[in-house]
Short mmCIF file of C-alpha atoms and ligand atoms in Angstrom, two decimals:
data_model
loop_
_atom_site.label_atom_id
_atom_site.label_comp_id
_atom_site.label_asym_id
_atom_site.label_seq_id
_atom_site.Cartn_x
_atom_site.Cartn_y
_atom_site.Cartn_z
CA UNK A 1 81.05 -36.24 36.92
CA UNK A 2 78.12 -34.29 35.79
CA UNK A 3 78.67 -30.74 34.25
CA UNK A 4 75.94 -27.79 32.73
CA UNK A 5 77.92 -27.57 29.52
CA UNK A 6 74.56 -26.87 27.03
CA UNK A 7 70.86 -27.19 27.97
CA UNK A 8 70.38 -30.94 26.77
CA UNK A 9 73.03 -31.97 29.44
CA UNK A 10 70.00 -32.51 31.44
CA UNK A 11 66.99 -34.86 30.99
CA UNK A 12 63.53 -33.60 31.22
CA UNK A 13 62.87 -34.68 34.69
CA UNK A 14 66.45 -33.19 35.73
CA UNK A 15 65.24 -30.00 34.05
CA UNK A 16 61.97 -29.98 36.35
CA UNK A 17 63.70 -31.35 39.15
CA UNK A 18 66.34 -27.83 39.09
CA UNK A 19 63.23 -25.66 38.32
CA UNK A 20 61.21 -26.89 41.24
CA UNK A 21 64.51 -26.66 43.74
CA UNK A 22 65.09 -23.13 42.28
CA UNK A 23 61.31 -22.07 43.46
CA UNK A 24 62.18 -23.53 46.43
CA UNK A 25 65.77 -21.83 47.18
CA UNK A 26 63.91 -18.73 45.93
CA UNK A 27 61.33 -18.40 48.62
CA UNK A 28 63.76 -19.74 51.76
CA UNK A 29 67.25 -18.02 49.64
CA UNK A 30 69.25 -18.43 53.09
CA UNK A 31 68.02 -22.04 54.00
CA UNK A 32 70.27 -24.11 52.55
CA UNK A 33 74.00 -23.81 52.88
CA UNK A 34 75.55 -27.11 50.55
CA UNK A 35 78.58 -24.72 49.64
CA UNK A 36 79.13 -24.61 53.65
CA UNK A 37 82.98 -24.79 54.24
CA UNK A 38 83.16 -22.57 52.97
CA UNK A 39 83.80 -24.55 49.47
CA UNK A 40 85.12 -22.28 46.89
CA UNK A 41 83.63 -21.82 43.39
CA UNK A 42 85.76 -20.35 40.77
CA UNK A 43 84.09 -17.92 38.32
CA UNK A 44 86.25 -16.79 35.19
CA UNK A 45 85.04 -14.81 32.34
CA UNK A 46 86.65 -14.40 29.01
CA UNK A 47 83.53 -12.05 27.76
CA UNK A 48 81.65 -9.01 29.27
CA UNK A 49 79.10 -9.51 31.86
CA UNK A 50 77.02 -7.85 34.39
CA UNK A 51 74.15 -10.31 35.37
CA UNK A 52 75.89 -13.63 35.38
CA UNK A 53 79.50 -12.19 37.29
CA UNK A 54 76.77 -10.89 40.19
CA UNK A 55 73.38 -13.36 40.35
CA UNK A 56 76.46 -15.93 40.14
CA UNK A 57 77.92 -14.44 43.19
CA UNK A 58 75.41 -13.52 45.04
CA UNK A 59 74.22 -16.82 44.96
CA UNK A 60 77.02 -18.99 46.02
CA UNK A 61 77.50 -16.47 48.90
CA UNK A 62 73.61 -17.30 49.81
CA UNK A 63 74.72 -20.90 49.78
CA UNK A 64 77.44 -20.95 51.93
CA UNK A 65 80.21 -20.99 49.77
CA UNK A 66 83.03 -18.83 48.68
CA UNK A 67 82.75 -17.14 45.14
CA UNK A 68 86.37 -16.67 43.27
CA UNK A 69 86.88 -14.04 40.29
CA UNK A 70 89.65 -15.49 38.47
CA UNK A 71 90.61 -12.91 35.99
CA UNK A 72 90.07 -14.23 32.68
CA UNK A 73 92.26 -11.45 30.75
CA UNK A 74 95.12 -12.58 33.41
CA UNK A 75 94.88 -16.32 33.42
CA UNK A 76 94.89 -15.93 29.46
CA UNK A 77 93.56 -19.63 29.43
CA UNK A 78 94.44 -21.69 26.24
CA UNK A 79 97.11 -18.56 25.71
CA UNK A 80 99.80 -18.39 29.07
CA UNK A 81 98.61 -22.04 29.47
CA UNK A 82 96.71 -24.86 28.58
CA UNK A 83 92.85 -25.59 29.30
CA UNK A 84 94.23 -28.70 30.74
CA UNK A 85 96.55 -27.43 33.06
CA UNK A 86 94.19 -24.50 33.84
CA UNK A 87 91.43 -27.06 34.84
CA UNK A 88 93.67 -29.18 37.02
CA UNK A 89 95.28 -26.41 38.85
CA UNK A 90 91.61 -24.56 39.21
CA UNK A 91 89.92 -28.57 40.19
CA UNK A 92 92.82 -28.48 43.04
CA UNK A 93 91.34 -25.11 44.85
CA UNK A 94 87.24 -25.26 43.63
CA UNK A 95 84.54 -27.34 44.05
CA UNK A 96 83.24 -25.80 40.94
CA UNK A 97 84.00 -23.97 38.14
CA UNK A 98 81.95 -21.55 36.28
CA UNK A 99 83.01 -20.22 32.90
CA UNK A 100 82.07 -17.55 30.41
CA UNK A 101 84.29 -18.00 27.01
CA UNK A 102 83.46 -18.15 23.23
CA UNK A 103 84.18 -21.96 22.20
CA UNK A 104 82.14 -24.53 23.88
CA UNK A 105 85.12 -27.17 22.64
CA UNK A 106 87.22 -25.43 25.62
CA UNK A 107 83.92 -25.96 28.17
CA UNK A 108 84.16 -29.54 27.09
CA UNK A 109 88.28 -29.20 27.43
CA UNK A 110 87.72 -27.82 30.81
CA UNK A 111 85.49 -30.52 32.09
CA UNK A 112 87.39 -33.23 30.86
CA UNK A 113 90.59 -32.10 33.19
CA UNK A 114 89.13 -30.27 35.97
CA UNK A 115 87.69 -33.05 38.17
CA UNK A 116 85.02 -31.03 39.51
CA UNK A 117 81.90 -29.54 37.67
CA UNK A 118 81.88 -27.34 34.88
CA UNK A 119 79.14 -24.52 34.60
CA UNK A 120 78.79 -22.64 31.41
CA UNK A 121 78.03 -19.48 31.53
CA UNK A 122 77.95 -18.30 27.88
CA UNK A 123 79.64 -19.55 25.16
CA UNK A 124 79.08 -19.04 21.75
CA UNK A 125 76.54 -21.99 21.13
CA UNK A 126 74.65 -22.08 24.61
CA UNK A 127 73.46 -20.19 27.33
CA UNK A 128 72.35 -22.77 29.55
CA UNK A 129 72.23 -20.90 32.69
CA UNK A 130 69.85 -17.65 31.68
CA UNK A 131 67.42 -20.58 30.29
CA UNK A 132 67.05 -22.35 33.24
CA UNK A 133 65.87 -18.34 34.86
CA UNK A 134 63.71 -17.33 31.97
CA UNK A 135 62.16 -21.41 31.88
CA UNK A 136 61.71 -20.22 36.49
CA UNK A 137 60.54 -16.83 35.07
CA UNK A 138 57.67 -18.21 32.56
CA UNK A 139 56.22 -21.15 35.17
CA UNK A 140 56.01 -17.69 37.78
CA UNK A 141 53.89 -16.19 35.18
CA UNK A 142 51.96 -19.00 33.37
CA UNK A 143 52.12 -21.75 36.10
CA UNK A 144 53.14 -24.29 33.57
CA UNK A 145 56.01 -24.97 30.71
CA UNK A 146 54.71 -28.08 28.39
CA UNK A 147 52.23 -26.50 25.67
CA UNK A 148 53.36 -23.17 25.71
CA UNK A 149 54.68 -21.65 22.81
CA UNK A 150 57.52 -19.67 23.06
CA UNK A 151 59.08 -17.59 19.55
CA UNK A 152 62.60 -16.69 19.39
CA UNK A 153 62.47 -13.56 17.03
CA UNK A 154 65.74 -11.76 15.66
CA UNK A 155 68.78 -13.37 14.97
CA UNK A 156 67.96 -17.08 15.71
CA UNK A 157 71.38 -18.09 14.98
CA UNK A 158 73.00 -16.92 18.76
CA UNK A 159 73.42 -19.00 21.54
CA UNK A 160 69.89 -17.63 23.23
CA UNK A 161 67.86 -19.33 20.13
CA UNK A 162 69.84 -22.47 20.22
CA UNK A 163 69.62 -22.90 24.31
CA UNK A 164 65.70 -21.67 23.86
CA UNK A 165 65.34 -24.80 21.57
CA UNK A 166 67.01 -27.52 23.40
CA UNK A 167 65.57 -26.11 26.87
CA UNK A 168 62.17 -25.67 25.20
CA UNK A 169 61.54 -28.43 23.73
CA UNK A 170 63.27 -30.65 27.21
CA UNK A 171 60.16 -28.18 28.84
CA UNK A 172 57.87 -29.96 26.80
CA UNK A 173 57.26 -26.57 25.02
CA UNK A 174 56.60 -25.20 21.32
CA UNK A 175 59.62 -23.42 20.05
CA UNK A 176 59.38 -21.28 17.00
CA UNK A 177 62.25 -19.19 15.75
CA UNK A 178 61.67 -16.22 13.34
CA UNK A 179 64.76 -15.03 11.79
CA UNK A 180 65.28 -14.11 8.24
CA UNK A 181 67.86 -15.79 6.34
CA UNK A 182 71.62 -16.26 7.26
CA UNK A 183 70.72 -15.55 10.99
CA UNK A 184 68.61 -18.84 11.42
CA UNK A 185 69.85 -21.80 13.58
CA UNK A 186 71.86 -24.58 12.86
CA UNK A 187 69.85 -27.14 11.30
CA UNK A 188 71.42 -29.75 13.33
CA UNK A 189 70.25 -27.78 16.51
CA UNK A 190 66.79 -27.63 14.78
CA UNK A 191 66.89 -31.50 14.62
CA UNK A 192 67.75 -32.34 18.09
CA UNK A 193 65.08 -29.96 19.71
CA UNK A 194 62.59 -31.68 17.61
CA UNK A 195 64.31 -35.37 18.89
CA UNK A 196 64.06 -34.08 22.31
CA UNK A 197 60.60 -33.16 21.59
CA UNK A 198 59.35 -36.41 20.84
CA UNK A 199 59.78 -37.69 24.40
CA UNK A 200 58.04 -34.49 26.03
CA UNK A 201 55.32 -33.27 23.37
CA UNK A 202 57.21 -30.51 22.83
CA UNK A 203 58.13 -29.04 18.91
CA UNK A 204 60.65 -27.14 17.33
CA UNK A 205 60.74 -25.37 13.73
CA UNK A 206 62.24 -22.46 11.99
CA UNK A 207 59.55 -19.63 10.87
CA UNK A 208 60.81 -16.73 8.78
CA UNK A 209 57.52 -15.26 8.53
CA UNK A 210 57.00 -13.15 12.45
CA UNK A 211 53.40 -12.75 11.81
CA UNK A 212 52.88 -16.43 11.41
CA UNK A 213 55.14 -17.54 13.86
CA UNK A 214 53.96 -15.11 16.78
CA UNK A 215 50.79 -15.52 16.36
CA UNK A 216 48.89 -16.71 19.49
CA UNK A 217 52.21 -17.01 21.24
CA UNK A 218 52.52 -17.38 24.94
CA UNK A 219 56.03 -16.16 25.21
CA UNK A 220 57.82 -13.92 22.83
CA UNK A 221 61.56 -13.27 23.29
CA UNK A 222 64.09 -11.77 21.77
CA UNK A 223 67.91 -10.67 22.47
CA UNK A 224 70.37 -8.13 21.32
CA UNK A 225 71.18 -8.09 17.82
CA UNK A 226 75.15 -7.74 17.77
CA UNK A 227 76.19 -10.57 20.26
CA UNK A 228 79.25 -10.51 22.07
CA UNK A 229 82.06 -11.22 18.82
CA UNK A 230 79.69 -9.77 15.83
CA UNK A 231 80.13 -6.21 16.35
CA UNK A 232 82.53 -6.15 13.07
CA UNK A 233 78.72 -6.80 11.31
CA UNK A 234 77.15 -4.39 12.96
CA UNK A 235 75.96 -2.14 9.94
CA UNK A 236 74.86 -5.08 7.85
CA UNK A 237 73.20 -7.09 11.35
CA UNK A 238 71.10 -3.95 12.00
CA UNK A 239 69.54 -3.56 8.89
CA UNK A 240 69.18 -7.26 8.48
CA UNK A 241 67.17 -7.77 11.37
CA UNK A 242 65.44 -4.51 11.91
CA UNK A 243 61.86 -6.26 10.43
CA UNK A 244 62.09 -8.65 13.46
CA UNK A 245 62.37 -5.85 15.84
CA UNK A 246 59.77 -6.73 18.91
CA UNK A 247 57.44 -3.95 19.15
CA UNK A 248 53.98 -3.55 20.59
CA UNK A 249 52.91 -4.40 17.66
CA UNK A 250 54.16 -7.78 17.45
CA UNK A 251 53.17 -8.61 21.19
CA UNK A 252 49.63 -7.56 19.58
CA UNK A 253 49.98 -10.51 17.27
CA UNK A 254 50.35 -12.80 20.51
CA UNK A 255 47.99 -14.56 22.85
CA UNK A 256 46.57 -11.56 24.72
CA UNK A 257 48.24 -12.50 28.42
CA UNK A 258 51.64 -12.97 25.91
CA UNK A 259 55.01 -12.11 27.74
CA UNK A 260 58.09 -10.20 26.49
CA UNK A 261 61.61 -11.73 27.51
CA UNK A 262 64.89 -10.61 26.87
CA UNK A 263 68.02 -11.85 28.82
CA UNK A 264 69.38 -8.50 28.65
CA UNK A 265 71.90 -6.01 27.98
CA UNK A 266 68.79 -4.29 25.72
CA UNK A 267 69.38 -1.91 23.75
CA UNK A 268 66.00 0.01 23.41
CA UNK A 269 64.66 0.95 19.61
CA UNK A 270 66.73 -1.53 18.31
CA UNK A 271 65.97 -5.36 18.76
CA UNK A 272 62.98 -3.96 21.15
CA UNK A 273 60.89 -0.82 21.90
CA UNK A 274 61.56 1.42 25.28
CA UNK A 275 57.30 1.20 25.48
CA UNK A 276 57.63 -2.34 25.67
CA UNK A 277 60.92 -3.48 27.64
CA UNK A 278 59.22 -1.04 30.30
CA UNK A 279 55.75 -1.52 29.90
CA UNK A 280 53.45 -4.13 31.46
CA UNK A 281 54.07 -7.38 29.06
CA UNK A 282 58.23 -7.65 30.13
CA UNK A 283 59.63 -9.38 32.72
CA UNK A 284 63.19 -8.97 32.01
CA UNK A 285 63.53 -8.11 35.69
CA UNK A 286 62.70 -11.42 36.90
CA UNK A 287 64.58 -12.79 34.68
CA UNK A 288 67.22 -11.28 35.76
CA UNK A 289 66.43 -11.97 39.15
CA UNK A 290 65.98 -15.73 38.45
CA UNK A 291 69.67 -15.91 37.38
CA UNK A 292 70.76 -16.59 41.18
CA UNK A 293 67.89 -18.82 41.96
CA UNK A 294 67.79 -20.78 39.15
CA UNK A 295 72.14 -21.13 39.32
CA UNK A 296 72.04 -21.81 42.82
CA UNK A 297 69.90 -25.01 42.20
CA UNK A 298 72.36 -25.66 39.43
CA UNK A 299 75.16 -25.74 42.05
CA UNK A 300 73.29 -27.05 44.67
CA UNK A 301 72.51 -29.78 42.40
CA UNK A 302 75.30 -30.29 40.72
CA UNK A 303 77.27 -30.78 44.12
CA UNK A 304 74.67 -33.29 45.44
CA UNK A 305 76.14 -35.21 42.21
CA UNK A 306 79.60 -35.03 43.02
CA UNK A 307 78.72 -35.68 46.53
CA UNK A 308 79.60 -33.69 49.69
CA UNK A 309 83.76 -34.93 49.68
CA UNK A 310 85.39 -31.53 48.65
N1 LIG B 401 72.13 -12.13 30.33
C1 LIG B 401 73.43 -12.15 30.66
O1 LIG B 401 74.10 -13.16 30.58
O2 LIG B 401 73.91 -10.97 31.13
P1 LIG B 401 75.47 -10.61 31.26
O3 LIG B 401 76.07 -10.75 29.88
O4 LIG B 401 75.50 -9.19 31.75
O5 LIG B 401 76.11 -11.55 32.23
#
């Protein structure tokens, strides 16, 4: 049973194979029905969301499928019951199961028991999903992935720098992150982008210094500052990071056709400027966009895999 539990679940032709099905679900979006049944795909989130709760439904409507809110404050998983029992009552009724919750030990739980496949769609460590848009988002723009170079700048230690690496570097890209110390990744995470890198061309390193690391950059991204669970560090986060803010000035330091990225929420004059999120160099709106296509070729995909029985 194949799952999308963190963004080196797939190989790099997988990878391609999803991006070039998500262009193509993108330009025919009511073509191609594999959730016809209707099947049902349960959705639970333990953790705000805007983006993922609707691209996510909106898209398995547009496939022909059924899209389930399961209350995640009500099903209290791991609380009111186990992830076991949760993810063989929930494999009974779905075909799939997408799930935004902080450890990814209780994706893994989930897919272990559910009999069905497993989407993440945030944890703590990965965001698996909104790199498989942005990774859609940059190919619209640049036409190509392997040889960019893409810089994570901010605090490198979230789940958007340590998906950016392993989908990066499985892209065949350059991956720089530019955090300042005690909000760099993993080293372990580090390590296996650079592993993954040696079969696609692609790098991965750690930068503390933004003027070296964005320099001539393709892609420069960044994401909000206090994620979901930090917001007891606020104070000390803000002032922290604030020298890794991404500003026009910092896009200047890029290649001159260099794009801005954020997965959004923003918050503006904090881990980016108003002039930029809104200005000519973002395109946080595709990106936003891209979450349907590029999680409808996910599910599409991910039901070929578990073939057409439920
Ligand atoms: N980018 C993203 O995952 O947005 P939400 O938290 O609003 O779902």
């Amino acid at each position: 049973m194949r799952h999308l539990l963190r963004d080196d679940d797939l190989s790099p032709a997988e990878q391609a194979e999803l991006l070039a099905l998500a262009a193509r679900l993108k330009a025919d979006p009511f073509g191609h029905k594999p959730l016809a049944g209707p099947r049902t795909v349960a959705m639970i989130f333990d953790k705000p969301t805007l983006r993922t709760q609707a691209s996510f439904a909106a898209g398995i409507a547009e496939l022909g499928g059924n899209p389930l809110h399961v209350n995640g404050d009500l099903a209290q998983i791991g609380v009111r019951e186990s992830i076991e029992d949760v993810a063989r009552v929930l494999g009974r009724q779905a075909a799939q199961i997408v799930w935004r919750t902080n450890d990814q030990a209780r994706l893994d739980t989930m897919a272990q028991w559910a009999g069905v496949p497993v989407i993440n769609a945030l944890s703590d460590d990965f965001h698996p999903c909104q790199l498989l848009a942005d990774l859609l988002t940059v190919t619209e723009r640049k036409g190509h992935l392997a040889g960019l170079t893409a810089v994570f700048i901010g605090d490198g230690a979230c789940n958007m720098g340590n998906s950016w690496l392993l989908a990066g570097a499985t892209a065949g890209m350059h991956v720089v992150v530019s955090s300042p110390e005690g909000y760099q990744p993993a080293a372990g995470i580090v390590e296996r982008a650079a592993t993954i890198g040696q079969s696609t061309g692609g790098t991965a390193r750690v930068e503390a210094d933004l003027a070296r690391a964005v320099a001539g950059a393709d892609v420069v991204i960044t994401d909000t500052w206090i994620s979901m669970g930090k917001e007891a560090e606020s104070s000390a986060r803000l002032e922290a990071l604030q020298p890794y803010a991404l500003t026009g000035e910092v896009m200047a330091m890029a290649a001159p056709d260099a794009i801005a990225m954020h997965c959004l929420p923003a918050y503006r004059g904090k881990e980016i400027t108003a002039e930029l999120i809104d200005g000519p160099d973002s395109v946080v709106w595709d990106e936003a966009e891209n979450r349907r296509h590029a999680q409808k070729a996910v599910m599409a995909w991910l039901q070929e895999q578990a073939g057409a029985a439920r």
